[in-house]
mmCIF file of C-alpha atoms in Angstrom:
data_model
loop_
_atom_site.group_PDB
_atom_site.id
_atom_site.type_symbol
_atom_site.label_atom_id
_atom_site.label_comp_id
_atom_site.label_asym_id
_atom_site.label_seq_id
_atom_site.Cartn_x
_atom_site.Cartn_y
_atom_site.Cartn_z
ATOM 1 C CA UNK A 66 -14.639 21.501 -2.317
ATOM 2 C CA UNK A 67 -18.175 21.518 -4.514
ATOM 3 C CA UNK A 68 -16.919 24.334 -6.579
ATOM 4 C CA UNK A 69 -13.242 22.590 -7.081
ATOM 5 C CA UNK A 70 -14.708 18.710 -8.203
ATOM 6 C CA UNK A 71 -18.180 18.631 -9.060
ATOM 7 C CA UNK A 72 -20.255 16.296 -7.473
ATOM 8 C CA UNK A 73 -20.737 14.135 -10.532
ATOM 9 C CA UNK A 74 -17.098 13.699 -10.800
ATOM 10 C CA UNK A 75 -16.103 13.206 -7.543
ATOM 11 C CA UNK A 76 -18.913 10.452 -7.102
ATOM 12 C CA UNK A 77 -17.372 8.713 -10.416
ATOM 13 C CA UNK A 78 -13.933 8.454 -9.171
ATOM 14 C CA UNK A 79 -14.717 7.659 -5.529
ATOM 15 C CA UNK A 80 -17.112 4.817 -6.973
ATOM 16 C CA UNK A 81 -14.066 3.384 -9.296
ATOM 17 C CA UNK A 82 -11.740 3.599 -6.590
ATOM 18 C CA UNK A 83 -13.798 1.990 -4.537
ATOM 19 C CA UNK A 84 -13.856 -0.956 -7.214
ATOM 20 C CA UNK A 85 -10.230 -1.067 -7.769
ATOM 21 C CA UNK A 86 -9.564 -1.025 -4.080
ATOM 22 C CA UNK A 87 -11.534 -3.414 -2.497
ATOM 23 C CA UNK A 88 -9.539 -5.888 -5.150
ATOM 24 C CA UNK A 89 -6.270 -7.234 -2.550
ATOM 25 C CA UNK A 90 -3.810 -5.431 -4.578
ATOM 26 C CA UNK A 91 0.042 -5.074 -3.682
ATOM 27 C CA UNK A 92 -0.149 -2.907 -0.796
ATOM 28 C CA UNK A 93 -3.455 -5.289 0.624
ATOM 29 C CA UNK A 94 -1.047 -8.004 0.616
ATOM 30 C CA UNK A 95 1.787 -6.386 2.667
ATOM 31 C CA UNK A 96 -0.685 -5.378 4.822
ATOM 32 C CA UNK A 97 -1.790 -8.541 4.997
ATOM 33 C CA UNK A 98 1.589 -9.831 5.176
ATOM 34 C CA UNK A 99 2.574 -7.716 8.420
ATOM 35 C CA UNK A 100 -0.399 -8.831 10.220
ATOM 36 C CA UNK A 101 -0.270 -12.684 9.971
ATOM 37 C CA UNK A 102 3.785 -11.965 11.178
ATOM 38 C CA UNK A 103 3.348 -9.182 13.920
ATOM 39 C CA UNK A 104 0.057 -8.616 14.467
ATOM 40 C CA UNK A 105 -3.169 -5.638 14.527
ATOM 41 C CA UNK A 106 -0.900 -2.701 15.692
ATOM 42 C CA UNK A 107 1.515 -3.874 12.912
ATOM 43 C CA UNK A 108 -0.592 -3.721 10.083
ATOM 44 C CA UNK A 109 -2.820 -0.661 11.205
ATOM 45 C CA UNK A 110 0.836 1.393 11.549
ATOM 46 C CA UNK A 111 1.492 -0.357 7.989
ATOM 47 C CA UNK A 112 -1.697 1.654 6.523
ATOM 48 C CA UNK A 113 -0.831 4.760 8.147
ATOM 49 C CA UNK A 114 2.396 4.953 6.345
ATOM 50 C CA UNK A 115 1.404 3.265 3.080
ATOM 51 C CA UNK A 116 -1.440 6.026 3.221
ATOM 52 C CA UNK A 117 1.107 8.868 3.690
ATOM 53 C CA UNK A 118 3.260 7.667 0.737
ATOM 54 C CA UNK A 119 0.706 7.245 -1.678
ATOM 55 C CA UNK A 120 -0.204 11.084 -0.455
ATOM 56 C CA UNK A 121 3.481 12.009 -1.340
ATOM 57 C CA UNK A 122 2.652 10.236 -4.691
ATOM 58 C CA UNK A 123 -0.498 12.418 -5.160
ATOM 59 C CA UNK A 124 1.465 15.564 -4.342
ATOM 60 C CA UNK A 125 4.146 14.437 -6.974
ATOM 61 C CA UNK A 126 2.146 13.556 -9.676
ATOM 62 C CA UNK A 127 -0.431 16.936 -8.915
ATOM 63 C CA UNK A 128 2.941 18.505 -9.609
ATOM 64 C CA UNK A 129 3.589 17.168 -12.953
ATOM 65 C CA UNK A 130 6.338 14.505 -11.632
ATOM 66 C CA UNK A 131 4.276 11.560 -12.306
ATOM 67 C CA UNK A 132 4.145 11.647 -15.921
ATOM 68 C CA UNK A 133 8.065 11.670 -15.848
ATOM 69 C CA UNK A 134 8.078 8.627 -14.261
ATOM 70 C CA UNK A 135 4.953 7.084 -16.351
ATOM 71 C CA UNK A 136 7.295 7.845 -19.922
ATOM 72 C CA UNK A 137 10.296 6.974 -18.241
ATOM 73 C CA UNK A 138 11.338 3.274 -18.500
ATOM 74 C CA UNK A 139 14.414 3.899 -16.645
ATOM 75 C CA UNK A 140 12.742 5.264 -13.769
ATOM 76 C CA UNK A 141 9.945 3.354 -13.265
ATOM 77 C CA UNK A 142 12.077 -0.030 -13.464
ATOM 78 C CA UNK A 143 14.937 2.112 -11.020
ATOM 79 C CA UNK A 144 11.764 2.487 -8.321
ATOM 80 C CA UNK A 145 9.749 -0.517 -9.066
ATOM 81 C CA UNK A 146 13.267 -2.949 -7.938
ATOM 82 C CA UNK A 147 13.995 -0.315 -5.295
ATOM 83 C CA UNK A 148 10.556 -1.254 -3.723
ATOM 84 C CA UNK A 149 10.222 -5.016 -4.289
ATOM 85 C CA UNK A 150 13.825 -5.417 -2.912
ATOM 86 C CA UNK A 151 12.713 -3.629 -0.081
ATOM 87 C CA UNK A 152 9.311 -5.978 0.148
ATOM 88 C CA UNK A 153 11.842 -8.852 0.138
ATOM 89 C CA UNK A 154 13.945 -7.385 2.837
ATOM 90 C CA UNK A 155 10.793 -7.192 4.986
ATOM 91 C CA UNK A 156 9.876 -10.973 4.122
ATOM 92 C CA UNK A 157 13.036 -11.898 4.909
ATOM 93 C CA UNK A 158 13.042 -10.801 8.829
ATOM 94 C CA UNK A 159 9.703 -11.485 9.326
ATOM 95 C CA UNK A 160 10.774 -14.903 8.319
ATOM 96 C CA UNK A 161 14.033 -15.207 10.454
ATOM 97 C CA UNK A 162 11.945 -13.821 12.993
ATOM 98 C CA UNK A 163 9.314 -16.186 13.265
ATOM 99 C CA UNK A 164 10.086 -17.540 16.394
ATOM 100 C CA UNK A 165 9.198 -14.941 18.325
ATOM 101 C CA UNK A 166 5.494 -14.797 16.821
ATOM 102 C CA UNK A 167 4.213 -16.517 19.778
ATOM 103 C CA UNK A 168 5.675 -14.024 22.556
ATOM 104 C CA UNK A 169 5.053 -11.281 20.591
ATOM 105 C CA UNK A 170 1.092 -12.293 20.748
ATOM 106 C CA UNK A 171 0.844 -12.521 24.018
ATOM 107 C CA UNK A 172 2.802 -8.972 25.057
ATOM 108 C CA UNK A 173 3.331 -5.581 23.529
ATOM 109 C CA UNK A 174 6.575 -6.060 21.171
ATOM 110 C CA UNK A 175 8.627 -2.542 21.295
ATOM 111 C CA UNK A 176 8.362 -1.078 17.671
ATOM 112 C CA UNK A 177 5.981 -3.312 16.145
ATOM 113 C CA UNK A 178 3.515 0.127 15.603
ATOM 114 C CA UNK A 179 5.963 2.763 16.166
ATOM 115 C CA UNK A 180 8.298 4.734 13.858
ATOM 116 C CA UNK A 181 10.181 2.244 11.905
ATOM 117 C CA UNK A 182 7.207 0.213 10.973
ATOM 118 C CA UNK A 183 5.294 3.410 9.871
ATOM 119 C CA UNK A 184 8.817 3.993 8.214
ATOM 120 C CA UNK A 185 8.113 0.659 6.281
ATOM 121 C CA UNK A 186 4.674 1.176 5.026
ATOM 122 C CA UNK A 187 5.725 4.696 3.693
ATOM 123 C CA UNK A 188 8.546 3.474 2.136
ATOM 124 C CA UNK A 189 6.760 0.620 0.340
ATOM 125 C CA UNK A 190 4.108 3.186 -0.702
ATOM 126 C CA UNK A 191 6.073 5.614 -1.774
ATOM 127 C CA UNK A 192 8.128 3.858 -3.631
ATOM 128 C CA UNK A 193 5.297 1.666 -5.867
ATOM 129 C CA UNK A 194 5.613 2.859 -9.461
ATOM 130 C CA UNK A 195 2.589 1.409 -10.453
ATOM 131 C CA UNK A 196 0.917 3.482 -8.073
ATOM 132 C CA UNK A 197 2.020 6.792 -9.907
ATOM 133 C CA UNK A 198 1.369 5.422 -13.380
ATOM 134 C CA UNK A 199 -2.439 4.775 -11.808
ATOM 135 C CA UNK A 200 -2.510 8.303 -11.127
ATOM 136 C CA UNK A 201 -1.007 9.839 -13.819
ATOM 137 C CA UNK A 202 -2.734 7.844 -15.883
ATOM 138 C CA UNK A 203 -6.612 8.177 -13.901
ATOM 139 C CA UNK A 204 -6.655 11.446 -12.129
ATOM 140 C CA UNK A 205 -6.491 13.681 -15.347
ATOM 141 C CA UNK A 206 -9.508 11.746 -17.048
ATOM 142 C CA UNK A 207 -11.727 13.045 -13.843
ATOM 143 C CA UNK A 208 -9.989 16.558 -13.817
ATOM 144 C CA UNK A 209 -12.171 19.263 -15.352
ATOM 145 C CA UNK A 210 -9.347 21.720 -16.955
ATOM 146 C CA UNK A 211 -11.730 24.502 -18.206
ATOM 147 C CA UNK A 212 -12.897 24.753 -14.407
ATOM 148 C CA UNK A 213 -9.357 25.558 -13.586
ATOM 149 C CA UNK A 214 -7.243 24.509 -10.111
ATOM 150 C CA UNK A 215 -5.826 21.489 -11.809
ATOM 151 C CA UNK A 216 -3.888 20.415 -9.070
ATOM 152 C CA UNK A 217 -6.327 21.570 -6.208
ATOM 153 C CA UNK A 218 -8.882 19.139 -8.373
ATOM 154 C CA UNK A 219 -6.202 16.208 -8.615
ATOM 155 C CA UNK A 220 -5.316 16.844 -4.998
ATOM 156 C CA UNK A 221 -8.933 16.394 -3.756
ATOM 157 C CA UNK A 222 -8.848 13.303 -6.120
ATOM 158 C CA UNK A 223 -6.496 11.624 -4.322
ATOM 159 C CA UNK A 224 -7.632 12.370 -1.085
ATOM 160 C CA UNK A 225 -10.135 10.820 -1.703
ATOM 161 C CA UNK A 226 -8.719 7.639 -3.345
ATOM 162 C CA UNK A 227 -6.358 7.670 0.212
ATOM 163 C CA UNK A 228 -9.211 7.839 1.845
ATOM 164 C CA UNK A 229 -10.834 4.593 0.703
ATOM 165 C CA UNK A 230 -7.654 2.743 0.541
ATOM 166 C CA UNK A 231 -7.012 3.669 4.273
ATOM 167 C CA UNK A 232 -10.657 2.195 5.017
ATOM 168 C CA UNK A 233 -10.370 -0.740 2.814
ATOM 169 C CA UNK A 234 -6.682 -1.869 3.932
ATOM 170 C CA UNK A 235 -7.681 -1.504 7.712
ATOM 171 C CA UNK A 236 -10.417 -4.171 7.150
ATOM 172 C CA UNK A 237 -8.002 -6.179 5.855
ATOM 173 C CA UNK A 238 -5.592 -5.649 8.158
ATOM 174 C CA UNK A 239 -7.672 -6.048 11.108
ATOM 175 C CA UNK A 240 -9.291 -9.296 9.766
ATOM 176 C CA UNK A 241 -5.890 -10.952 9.109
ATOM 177 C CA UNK A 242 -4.880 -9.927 12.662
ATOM 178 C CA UNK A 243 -7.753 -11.416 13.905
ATOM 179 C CA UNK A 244 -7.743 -14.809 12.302
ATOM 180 C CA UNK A 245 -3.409 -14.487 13.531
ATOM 181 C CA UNK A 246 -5.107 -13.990 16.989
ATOM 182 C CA UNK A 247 -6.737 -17.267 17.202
ATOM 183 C CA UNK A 248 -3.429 -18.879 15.503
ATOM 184 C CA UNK A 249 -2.197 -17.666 18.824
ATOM 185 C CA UNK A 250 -4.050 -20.543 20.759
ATOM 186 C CA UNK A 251 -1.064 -22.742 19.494
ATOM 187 C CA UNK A 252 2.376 -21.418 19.164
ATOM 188 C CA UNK A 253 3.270 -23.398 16.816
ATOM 189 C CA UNK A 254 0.286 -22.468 14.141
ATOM 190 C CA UNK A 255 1.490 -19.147 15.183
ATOM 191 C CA UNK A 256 4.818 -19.413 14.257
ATOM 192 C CA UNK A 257 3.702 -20.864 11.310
ATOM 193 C CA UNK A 258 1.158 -18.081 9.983
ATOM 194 C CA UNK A 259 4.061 -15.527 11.261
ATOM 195 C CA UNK A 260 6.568 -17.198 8.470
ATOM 196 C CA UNK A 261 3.474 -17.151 6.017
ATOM 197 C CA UNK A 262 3.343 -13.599 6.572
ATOM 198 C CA UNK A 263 7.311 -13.324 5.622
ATOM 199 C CA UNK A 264 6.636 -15.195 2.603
ATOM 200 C CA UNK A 265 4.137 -13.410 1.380
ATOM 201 C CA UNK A 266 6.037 -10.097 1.613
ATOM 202 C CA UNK A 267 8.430 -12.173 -0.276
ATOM 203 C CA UNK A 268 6.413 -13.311 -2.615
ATOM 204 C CA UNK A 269 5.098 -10.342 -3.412
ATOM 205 C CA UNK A 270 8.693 -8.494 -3.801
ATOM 206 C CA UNK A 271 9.543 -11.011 -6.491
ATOM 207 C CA UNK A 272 5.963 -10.133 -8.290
ATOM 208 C CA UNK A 273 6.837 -6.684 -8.303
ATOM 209 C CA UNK A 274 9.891 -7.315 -9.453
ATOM 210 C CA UNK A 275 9.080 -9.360 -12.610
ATOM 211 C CA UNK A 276 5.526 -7.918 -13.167
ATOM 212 C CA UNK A 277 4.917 -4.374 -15.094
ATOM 213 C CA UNK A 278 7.413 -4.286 -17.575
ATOM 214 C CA UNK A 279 7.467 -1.727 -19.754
ATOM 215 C CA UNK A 280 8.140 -1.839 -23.676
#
């Protein structure tokens, strides 16, 4: 992998990611979100598939597809809705669903970590524009075009931005399921942090949604 990014490079973009990262962002906050209304399992499943869309995003913009979508305002405003409607959607039953926060902390709640909630993080991942304009718009400044193996280079770039963000989410995730845990010495406080949780994915929708326009 030496002989694809040098060191130099790969050091650079690892230590920017880093900084750009560890800054709650979007997908932080839907994290974050999923773990004050279902809990650890929740938000760690959340990671894993907001982790393997962002890698589909890599792929796709290694590929050339991500400067489409960077020069087109018609896509990028098509995707950007596409994904804050779906943030809303998510807000929206973790809301109505509220209730149950304080069984659900106490017992294993079928699906809260399996298939569709990985479903949800990739589909929220995959489907942030902004994400792909960060690429498209970062990963050729640390690509190195007279070495050659563009796209291996901007692959290995991205693994490695995945890489933090997977890291950096699951702290957050973990430490917002653990301050839901001790909400879950009152059910009440419980239910309450599990509506916050819906809101939040709300909120956030609605940011997406009227944030990043482009001229």
């Amino acid at each position: 992998m030496g002989d694809v990014v040098s060191a130099d490079r790969l050091l650079a973009f690892a230590a920017m990611s880093f900084l750009l990262i560890a800054v709650p962002g979007p997908s932080v906050l839907f994290v974050i979100g999923r773990a004050l209304a279902h809990g650890r399992r929740a938000a760690l499943t959340t990671v894993a598939g907001n982790t393997i869309g962002a890698g589909v995003l890599v792929a796709a913009v290694a590929l050339g597809v991500g400067p489409v979508v960077e020069r087109s305002v018609v896509v990028f405003t098509v995707l950007k809705l596409a994904g804050a409607a779906y943030l809303v959607y998510l807000g929206v039953k973790a809301w109505r669903g509220r209730g149950g926060a304080p069984a659900a902390a106490t017992g294993d709640v079928s699906g809260r970590g399996g298939p569709r909630t990985l479903w949800d993080g990739f589909a929220v991942g995959v489907a942030n524009p902004k994400t792909i304009v960060f690429f498209a718009a970062v990963l050729p400044q640390f690509v190195d075009r007279g070495q050659g193996h563009v796209t291996a280079q901007m692959l290995l770039l991205g693994l490695v931005f995945n890489a933090i963000a997977l890291v950096c989410d699951s702290v957050w995730g973990l430490a917002a399921a653990a301050a839901r845990t001790w909400f879950a010495r009152s059910p009440r406080r419980l239910s309450l942090v599990g509506g916050a949780g819906g809101l939040m994915m709300i909120g956030l929708g609605v940011t997406v949604a009227a944030t990043g326009r482009r001229e």
